[in-house]
Short mmCIF file of C-alpha atoms in Angstrom, two decimals:
data_model
loop_
_atom_site.label_atom_id
_atom_site.label_comp_id
_atom_site.label_asym_id
_atom_site.label_seq_id
_atom_site.Cartn_x
_atom_site.Cartn_y
_atom_site.Cartn_z
CA UNK A 1 11.71 -39.49 -108.06
CA UNK A 2 10.48 -42.53 -110.25
CA UNK A 3 10.81 -46.06 -108.77
CA UNK A 4 13.88 -47.94 -110.16
CA UNK A 5 13.24 -51.48 -111.22
CA UNK A 6 15.70 -54.27 -112.27
CA UNK A 7 15.74 -56.41 -115.32
CA UNK A 8 18.21 -58.68 -117.02
CA UNK A 9 19.37 -58.66 -120.66
CA UNK A 10 20.79 -62.01 -121.77
CA UNK A 11 23.52 -61.88 -124.46
CA UNK A 12 23.36 -64.51 -127.13
CA UNK A 13 25.72 -67.36 -127.27
CA UNK A 14 26.92 -66.15 -130.62
CA UNK A 15 28.43 -62.94 -128.81
CA UNK A 16 31.34 -63.09 -126.59
CA UNK A 17 30.29 -61.04 -123.39
CA UNK A 18 33.75 -59.46 -123.03
CA UNK A 19 33.76 -58.00 -126.30
CA UNK A 20 30.48 -56.33 -125.61
CA UNK A 21 31.56 -55.11 -122.29
CA UNK A 22 34.98 -53.66 -123.40
CA UNK A 23 38.36 -53.44 -121.23
CA UNK A 24 37.26 -53.12 -117.66
CA UNK A 25 33.64 -52.87 -118.80
CA UNK A 26 34.41 -49.34 -120.55
CA UNK A 27 31.51 -49.79 -122.92
CA UNK A 28 28.90 -50.35 -120.17
CA UNK A 29 30.37 -47.24 -118.24
CA UNK A 30 29.92 -45.16 -121.30
CA UNK A 31 26.23 -46.13 -121.65
CA UNK A 32 25.89 -45.40 -117.89
CA UNK A 33 27.33 -42.08 -118.12
CA UNK A 34 25.38 -40.80 -121.01
CA UNK A 35 22.09 -42.45 -120.05
CA UNK A 36 21.82 -42.41 -116.35
CA UNK A 37 21.28 -45.94 -115.63
CA UNK A 38 23.29 -48.72 -113.65
CA UNK A 39 24.53 -51.75 -115.56
CA UNK A 40 25.89 -54.89 -113.73
CA UNK A 41 27.56 -57.49 -115.87
CA UNK A 42 27.82 -61.12 -114.70
CA UNK A 43 28.85 -63.87 -117.41
CA UNK A 44 26.49 -63.29 -120.20
CA UNK A 45 23.85 -61.41 -118.14
CA UNK A 46 23.54 -57.75 -117.71
CA UNK A 47 21.37 -56.44 -115.00
CA UNK A 48 19.93 -53.12 -115.91
CA UNK A 49 18.84 -50.76 -112.96
CA UNK A 50 16.75 -47.92 -113.97
CA UNK A 51 13.04 -46.84 -114.54
CA UNK A 52 10.82 -48.88 -116.97
CA UNK A 53 11.69 -46.25 -119.69
CA UNK A 54 15.32 -46.61 -119.25
CA UNK A 55 15.21 -50.24 -119.47
CA UNK A 56 13.36 -50.35 -122.73
CA UNK A 57 15.75 -47.91 -124.46
CA UNK A 58 18.87 -49.82 -122.95
CA UNK A 59 17.49 -53.16 -124.44
CA UNK A 60 17.07 -51.61 -127.77
CA UNK A 61 20.60 -50.24 -127.75
CA UNK A 62 22.02 -53.79 -126.88
CA UNK A 63 19.70 -55.19 -129.47
CA UNK A 64 21.11 -52.87 -132.28
CA UNK A 65 24.68 -53.45 -131.05
CA UNK A 66 24.34 -57.27 -131.28
CA UNK A 67 22.49 -57.04 -134.74
CA UNK A 68 25.71 -54.93 -135.93
CA UNK A 69 28.01 -57.47 -134.39
CA UNK A 70 26.50 -60.35 -136.16
CA UNK A 71 27.39 -58.67 -139.49
CA UNK A 72 30.80 -57.25 -138.56
CA UNK A 73 31.92 -59.89 -136.03
CA UNK A 74 33.37 -57.01 -133.77
CA UNK A 75 32.59 -53.92 -131.65
CA UNK A 76 34.02 -50.72 -131.67
CA UNK A 77 33.62 -47.69 -129.57
CA UNK A 78 32.02 -45.96 -132.75
CA UNK A 79 29.27 -48.70 -132.48
CA UNK A 80 28.40 -47.76 -128.82
CA UNK A 81 28.63 -43.93 -129.40
CA UNK A 82 26.44 -44.21 -132.43
CA UNK A 83 23.84 -46.38 -130.57
CA UNK A 84 24.01 -43.86 -127.52
CA UNK A 85 23.72 -40.78 -129.81
CA UNK A 86 20.43 -42.34 -131.44
CA UNK A 87 19.11 -42.98 -128.00
CA UNK A 88 19.87 -39.23 -127.11
CA UNK A 89 17.94 -38.00 -129.94
CA UNK A 90 14.81 -38.84 -128.10
CA UNK A 91 15.67 -37.16 -124.96
CA UNK A 92 13.41 -34.49 -123.63
CA UNK A 93 14.09 -31.00 -122.17
CA UNK A 94 13.27 -32.29 -118.60
CA UNK A 95 15.90 -31.71 -116.07
CA UNK A 96 18.31 -34.41 -115.99
CA UNK A 97 17.97 -35.31 -119.78
CA UNK A 98 15.20 -37.97 -119.14
CA UNK A 99 15.27 -40.34 -121.96
CA UNK A 100 11.76 -40.87 -123.62
CA UNK A 101 10.70 -43.63 -125.48
CA UNK A 102 9.43 -42.25 -128.73
CA UNK A 103 6.49 -44.19 -130.30
CA UNK A 104 8.21 -44.84 -133.41
CA UNK A 105 10.87 -47.03 -131.50
CA UNK A 106 8.36 -49.91 -131.58
CA UNK A 107 7.08 -49.72 -135.11
CA UNK A 108 8.74 -52.54 -137.03
CA UNK A 109 9.09 -52.41 -140.73
CA UNK A 110 10.69 -55.64 -141.34
CA UNK A 111 12.23 -58.59 -139.87
CA UNK A 112 15.82 -58.66 -141.43
CA UNK A 113 18.38 -61.34 -141.45
CA UNK A 114 19.94 -60.50 -138.14
CA UNK A 115 17.09 -58.38 -136.44
CA UNK A 116 14.38 -55.89 -136.79
CA UNK A 117 14.41 -52.72 -138.96
CA UNK A 118 12.42 -49.66 -137.58
CA UNK A 119 12.33 -45.99 -137.56
CA UNK A 120 15.28 -44.55 -135.28
CA UNK A 121 14.30 -40.96 -135.54
CA UNK A 122 11.37 -38.57 -135.81
CA UNK A 123 12.30 -37.93 -139.37
CA UNK A 124 12.38 -41.52 -140.27
CA UNK A 125 9.14 -42.20 -138.58
CA UNK A 126 7.69 -39.49 -140.71
CA UNK A 127 9.05 -41.07 -143.85
CA UNK A 128 7.39 -44.29 -142.87
CA UNK A 129 4.08 -42.72 -142.33
CA UNK A 130 4.34 -41.16 -145.78
CA UNK A 131 5.25 -44.50 -147.34
CA UNK A 132 1.64 -45.72 -145.97
CA UNK A 133 -0.24 -42.70 -147.49
CA UNK A 134 1.26 -41.69 -150.66
CA UNK A 135 1.94 -43.31 -153.77
CA UNK A 136 5.09 -41.07 -154.78
CA UNK A 137 7.50 -39.98 -151.78
CA UNK A 138 10.59 -37.76 -151.98
CA UNK A 139 12.94 -38.45 -149.11
CA UNK A 140 15.52 -35.71 -149.04
CA UNK A 141 18.31 -35.22 -146.67
CA UNK A 142 21.89 -35.51 -145.92
CA UNK A 143 24.09 -38.72 -145.77
CA UNK A 144 23.37 -41.25 -142.96
CA UNK A 145 19.81 -40.47 -142.42
CA UNK A 146 18.66 -43.81 -143.74
CA UNK A 147 16.67 -42.71 -146.75
CA UNK A 148 17.67 -45.47 -148.97
CA UNK A 149 17.81 -48.27 -146.32
CA UNK A 150 14.05 -47.37 -145.19
CA UNK A 151 12.94 -47.26 -148.64
CA UNK A 152 14.49 -50.68 -149.60
CA UNK A 153 13.19 -52.17 -146.45
CA UNK A 154 9.46 -51.03 -147.17
CA UNK A 155 9.88 -52.32 -150.58
CA UNK A 156 10.84 -55.76 -149.40
CA UNK A 157 8.04 -55.66 -146.91
CA UNK A 158 5.66 -55.03 -149.59
CA UNK A 159 7.02 -57.85 -151.61
CA UNK A 160 6.88 -60.10 -148.70
CA UNK A 161 3.30 -59.32 -147.97
CA UNK A 162 2.32 -59.84 -151.66
CA UNK A 163 1.22 -56.19 -152.12
CA UNK A 164 3.49 -55.92 -155.08
CA UNK A 165 5.33 -58.35 -157.56
CA UNK A 166 8.37 -56.49 -158.35
CA UNK A 167 11.06 -54.10 -156.95
CA UNK A 168 13.04 -51.97 -159.18
CA UNK A 169 16.00 -49.87 -157.73
CA UNK A 170 17.67 -47.58 -160.00
CA UNK A 171 20.42 -44.92 -159.65
CA UNK A 172 21.75 -42.41 -162.19
CA UNK A 173 25.33 -43.47 -163.22
CA UNK A 174 27.03 -39.98 -162.98
CA UNK A 175 30.76 -40.09 -162.60
CA UNK A 176 31.61 -38.58 -159.15
CA UNK A 177 35.13 -37.56 -159.74
CA UNK A 178 36.13 -40.81 -161.42
CA UNK A 179 35.87 -41.67 -165.06
CA UNK A 180 33.97 -44.71 -165.85
CA UNK A 181 36.07 -45.28 -169.13
CA UNK A 182 39.25 -45.77 -167.00
CA UNK A 183 37.62 -48.39 -164.84
CA UNK A 184 38.45 -52.13 -165.60
CA UNK A 185 35.95 -54.56 -167.02
CA UNK A 186 32.76 -54.67 -169.36
CA UNK A 187 29.75 -52.13 -168.83
CA UNK A 188 28.32 -54.15 -166.07
CA UNK A 189 31.50 -54.22 -164.07
CA UNK A 190 31.98 -50.63 -164.52
CA UNK A 191 28.45 -49.77 -163.23
CA UNK A 192 28.19 -52.20 -160.27
CA UNK A 193 30.09 -49.88 -157.95
CA UNK A 194 27.42 -47.30 -158.47
CA UNK A 195 24.76 -49.87 -157.38
CA UNK A 196 26.73 -51.58 -154.91
CA UNK A 197 24.90 -49.82 -151.70
CA UNK A 198 21.56 -51.11 -153.04
CA UNK A 199 22.79 -54.73 -153.03
CA UNK A 200 24.18 -54.14 -149.50
CA UNK A 201 20.96 -53.01 -148.34
CA UNK A 202 19.02 -56.00 -149.87
CA UNK A 203 21.64 -58.57 -148.46
CA UNK A 204 20.86 -57.21 -144.96
CA UNK A 205 17.22 -57.81 -145.48
CA UNK A 206 16.88 -61.12 -147.59
CA UNK A 207 18.68 -64.62 -147.24
CA UNK A 208 21.37 -64.70 -149.93
CA UNK A 209 19.82 -67.69 -151.69
CA UNK A 210 16.32 -65.94 -151.88
CA UNK A 211 18.07 -62.64 -152.98
CA UNK A 212 19.73 -64.39 -155.86
CA UNK A 213 16.57 -66.10 -156.77
CA UNK A 214 14.76 -62.79 -156.96
CA UNK A 215 17.62 -61.17 -159.09
CA UNK A 216 17.78 -64.28 -161.41
CA UNK A 217 13.95 -64.12 -162.00
CA UNK A 218 13.61 -60.38 -162.44
CA UNK A 219 11.61 -60.07 -159.36
CA UNK A 220 14.17 -57.63 -157.98
CA UNK A 221 15.97 -55.32 -160.43
CA UNK A 222 19.02 -53.11 -159.78
CA UNK A 223 19.64 -51.00 -162.86
CA UNK A 224 21.11 -47.82 -163.97
CA UNK A 225 18.31 -45.09 -164.41
CA UNK A 226 18.75 -44.95 -168.22
CA UNK A 227 17.41 -48.51 -168.48
CA UNK A 228 13.97 -47.36 -167.19
CA UNK A 229 13.23 -45.58 -170.46
CA UNK A 230 10.33 -47.07 -172.48
CA UNK A 231 8.94 -49.33 -169.63
CA UNK A 232 5.59 -49.43 -167.84
CA UNK A 233 5.88 -50.78 -164.37
CA UNK A 234 2.68 -52.23 -162.72
CA UNK A 235 2.55 -53.80 -159.37
CA UNK A 236 6.06 -52.67 -158.45
CA UNK A 237 7.84 -50.73 -155.85
CA UNK A 238 10.18 -48.33 -157.73
CA UNK A 239 13.15 -46.54 -156.03
CA UNK A 240 15.35 -43.89 -157.51
CA UNK A 241 18.29 -43.54 -155.29
CA UNK A 242 20.94 -40.61 -155.52
CA UNK A 243 18.18 -38.56 -157.38
CA UNK A 244 19.98 -35.30 -157.08
CA UNK A 245 22.33 -36.63 -159.85
CA UNK A 246 19.32 -37.16 -162.37
CA UNK A 247 18.35 -34.42 -164.84
CA UNK A 248 15.29 -32.65 -165.23
CA UNK A 249 14.28 -35.08 -168.27
CA UNK A 250 15.51 -38.11 -166.50
CA UNK A 251 13.41 -37.30 -163.28
CA UNK A 252 10.29 -36.85 -165.71
CA UNK A 253 11.00 -40.16 -167.53
CA UNK A 254 11.39 -42.07 -164.28
CA UNK A 255 7.99 -40.66 -162.75
CA UNK A 256 6.09 -41.58 -165.87
CA UNK A 257 7.19 -45.19 -165.73
CA UNK A 258 4.52 -46.00 -162.99
CA UNK A 259 1.60 -48.24 -163.87
CA UNK A 260 -1.40 -49.45 -161.88
CA UNK A 261 -0.68 -50.45 -158.07
CA UNK A 262 2.78 -48.96 -158.26
CA UNK A 263 4.72 -46.89 -155.44
CA UNK A 264 7.70 -44.84 -156.20
CA UNK A 265 10.29 -43.51 -153.65
CA UNK A 266 13.08 -40.88 -154.76
CA UNK A 267 15.75 -40.32 -152.17
CA UNK A 268 18.57 -37.74 -152.62
CA UNK A 269 20.68 -35.04 -150.95
CA UNK A 270 20.53 -31.66 -152.78
CA UNK A 271 23.90 -30.81 -151.22
CA UNK A 272 25.77 -33.50 -153.14
CA UNK A 273 24.87 -32.78 -156.87
CA UNK A 274 27.77 -34.08 -159.06
CA UNK A 275 26.02 -32.91 -162.26
CA UNK A 276 28.03 -30.29 -164.40
CA UNK A 277 25.47 -27.71 -163.89
CA UNK A 278 23.81 -28.06 -160.61
CA UNK A 279 20.55 -26.34 -161.41
CA UNK A 280 19.85 -28.97 -164.06
CA UNK A 281 19.18 -31.40 -161.04
CA UNK A 282 15.95 -33.42 -161.46
CA UNK A 283 15.49 -33.55 -157.82
CA UNK A 284 15.69 -29.66 -157.25
CA UNK A 285 13.34 -29.06 -159.96
CA UNK A 286 10.82 -31.55 -158.72
CA UNK A 287 10.39 -29.65 -155.56
CA UNK A 288 9.32 -26.76 -157.43
CA UNK A 289 7.05 -28.58 -160.05
CA UNK A 290 5.40 -31.26 -158.04
CA UNK A 291 4.89 -29.94 -154.39
CA UNK A 292 1.09 -29.00 -154.99
CA UNK A 293 0.03 -32.50 -156.43
CA UNK A 294 -1.97 -34.61 -154.03
CA UNK A 295 -0.41 -37.99 -153.65
CA UNK A 296 3.04 -36.81 -153.79
CA UNK A 297 4.91 -36.21 -150.55
CA UNK A 298 8.04 -34.72 -149.85
CA UNK A 299 9.69 -35.60 -146.47
CA UNK A 300 12.74 -33.57 -145.33
CA UNK A 301 15.26 -35.12 -143.05
CA UNK A 302 18.11 -33.45 -141.15
CA UNK A 303 21.21 -33.81 -139.19
CA UNK A 304 18.97 -35.04 -136.07
CA UNK A 305 17.85 -38.04 -138.36
CA UNK A 306 21.68 -39.24 -138.69
CA UNK A 307 22.02 -42.77 -137.57
CA UNK A 308 25.62 -43.24 -138.38
CA UNK A 309 28.63 -42.21 -136.46
CA UNK A 310 27.89 -39.46 -134.09
CA UNK A 311 30.46 -37.17 -135.75
CA UNK A 312 28.50 -37.18 -138.87
CA UNK A 313 26.26 -34.68 -137.60
CA UNK A 314 29.24 -32.37 -136.81
CA UNK A 315 30.61 -32.86 -140.19
CA UNK A 316 27.27 -32.07 -141.92
CA UNK A 317 27.01 -28.84 -139.79
CA UNK A 318 30.49 -27.96 -140.58
CA UNK A 319 30.07 -28.14 -144.45
CA UNK A 320 26.90 -26.34 -144.22
CA UNK A 321 28.56 -23.45 -142.29
CA UNK A 322 31.53 -23.58 -144.77
CA UNK A 323 29.26 -23.41 -147.86
CA UNK A 324 27.06 -20.50 -146.47
CA UNK A 325 30.01 -18.50 -145.70
CA UNK A 326 31.48 -18.87 -149.25
CA UNK A 327 28.26 -17.87 -150.71
CA UNK A 328 28.24 -14.59 -149.33
#
């Protein structure tokens, strides 16, 4: 039996301890049940009793929860279940479900507004490693695996470190069940909802005044994919999001925009193609056309890399089974 130790976790003054603990400490009991530690709450201090590895992962869970609270100003059971689920991904097959601390857990990409951004799964760690060694990276996987978020975090880190001078974020403006023509406003107002997830990610990572400055000066651009045509991008970090909805020719156009000292990340989910003819997807064709080119890497993420609500994994599995059954 490993030696148990005690350490204290101090809750920041900006967080009300009772909100973190839950009714009759139910949130703490949930963590204890799933991760096999002992938690004792007194005021704004939580005493953690467990092994050194237990304590590291519990502190990481509380850090993530408090980071989330600073944005949402509330805790929910979902937040705790998601944080626990992320921790459980790293459990080994040892008797008792011992929680291991994966090496990637300590690799920080970026100091964001309210905390640190770092890989939270094996697949995310592989994606981060690919960023470091390739100039064009395809990140392919289901919703909730952090593909776009990590790509944007890497782009901001490159900008902060003066490794590039510009970030360009692009998305194809494919109508996913709704008609742009019937939406109110001018073209920018019609297209902004498609680009909103990219703005959201940036708002997590940069102070609002600095983000506005970068957008005003064109240091960061968020644009529809069609606006990339005819450009050459030097000293830039370029991201194509929702790439499954680009066509063959759009993907070729995007990839040939790269100039000197440029890096491109293409993210997408081949199970969520909104094009009228799915085989026209530029992401699907790229896997076949570009796989053998050195300097281009394809990173596949899966349900084990999902870092949203724990039920997202089950939803992905259910839809995959349904689709497989109906293909027969």
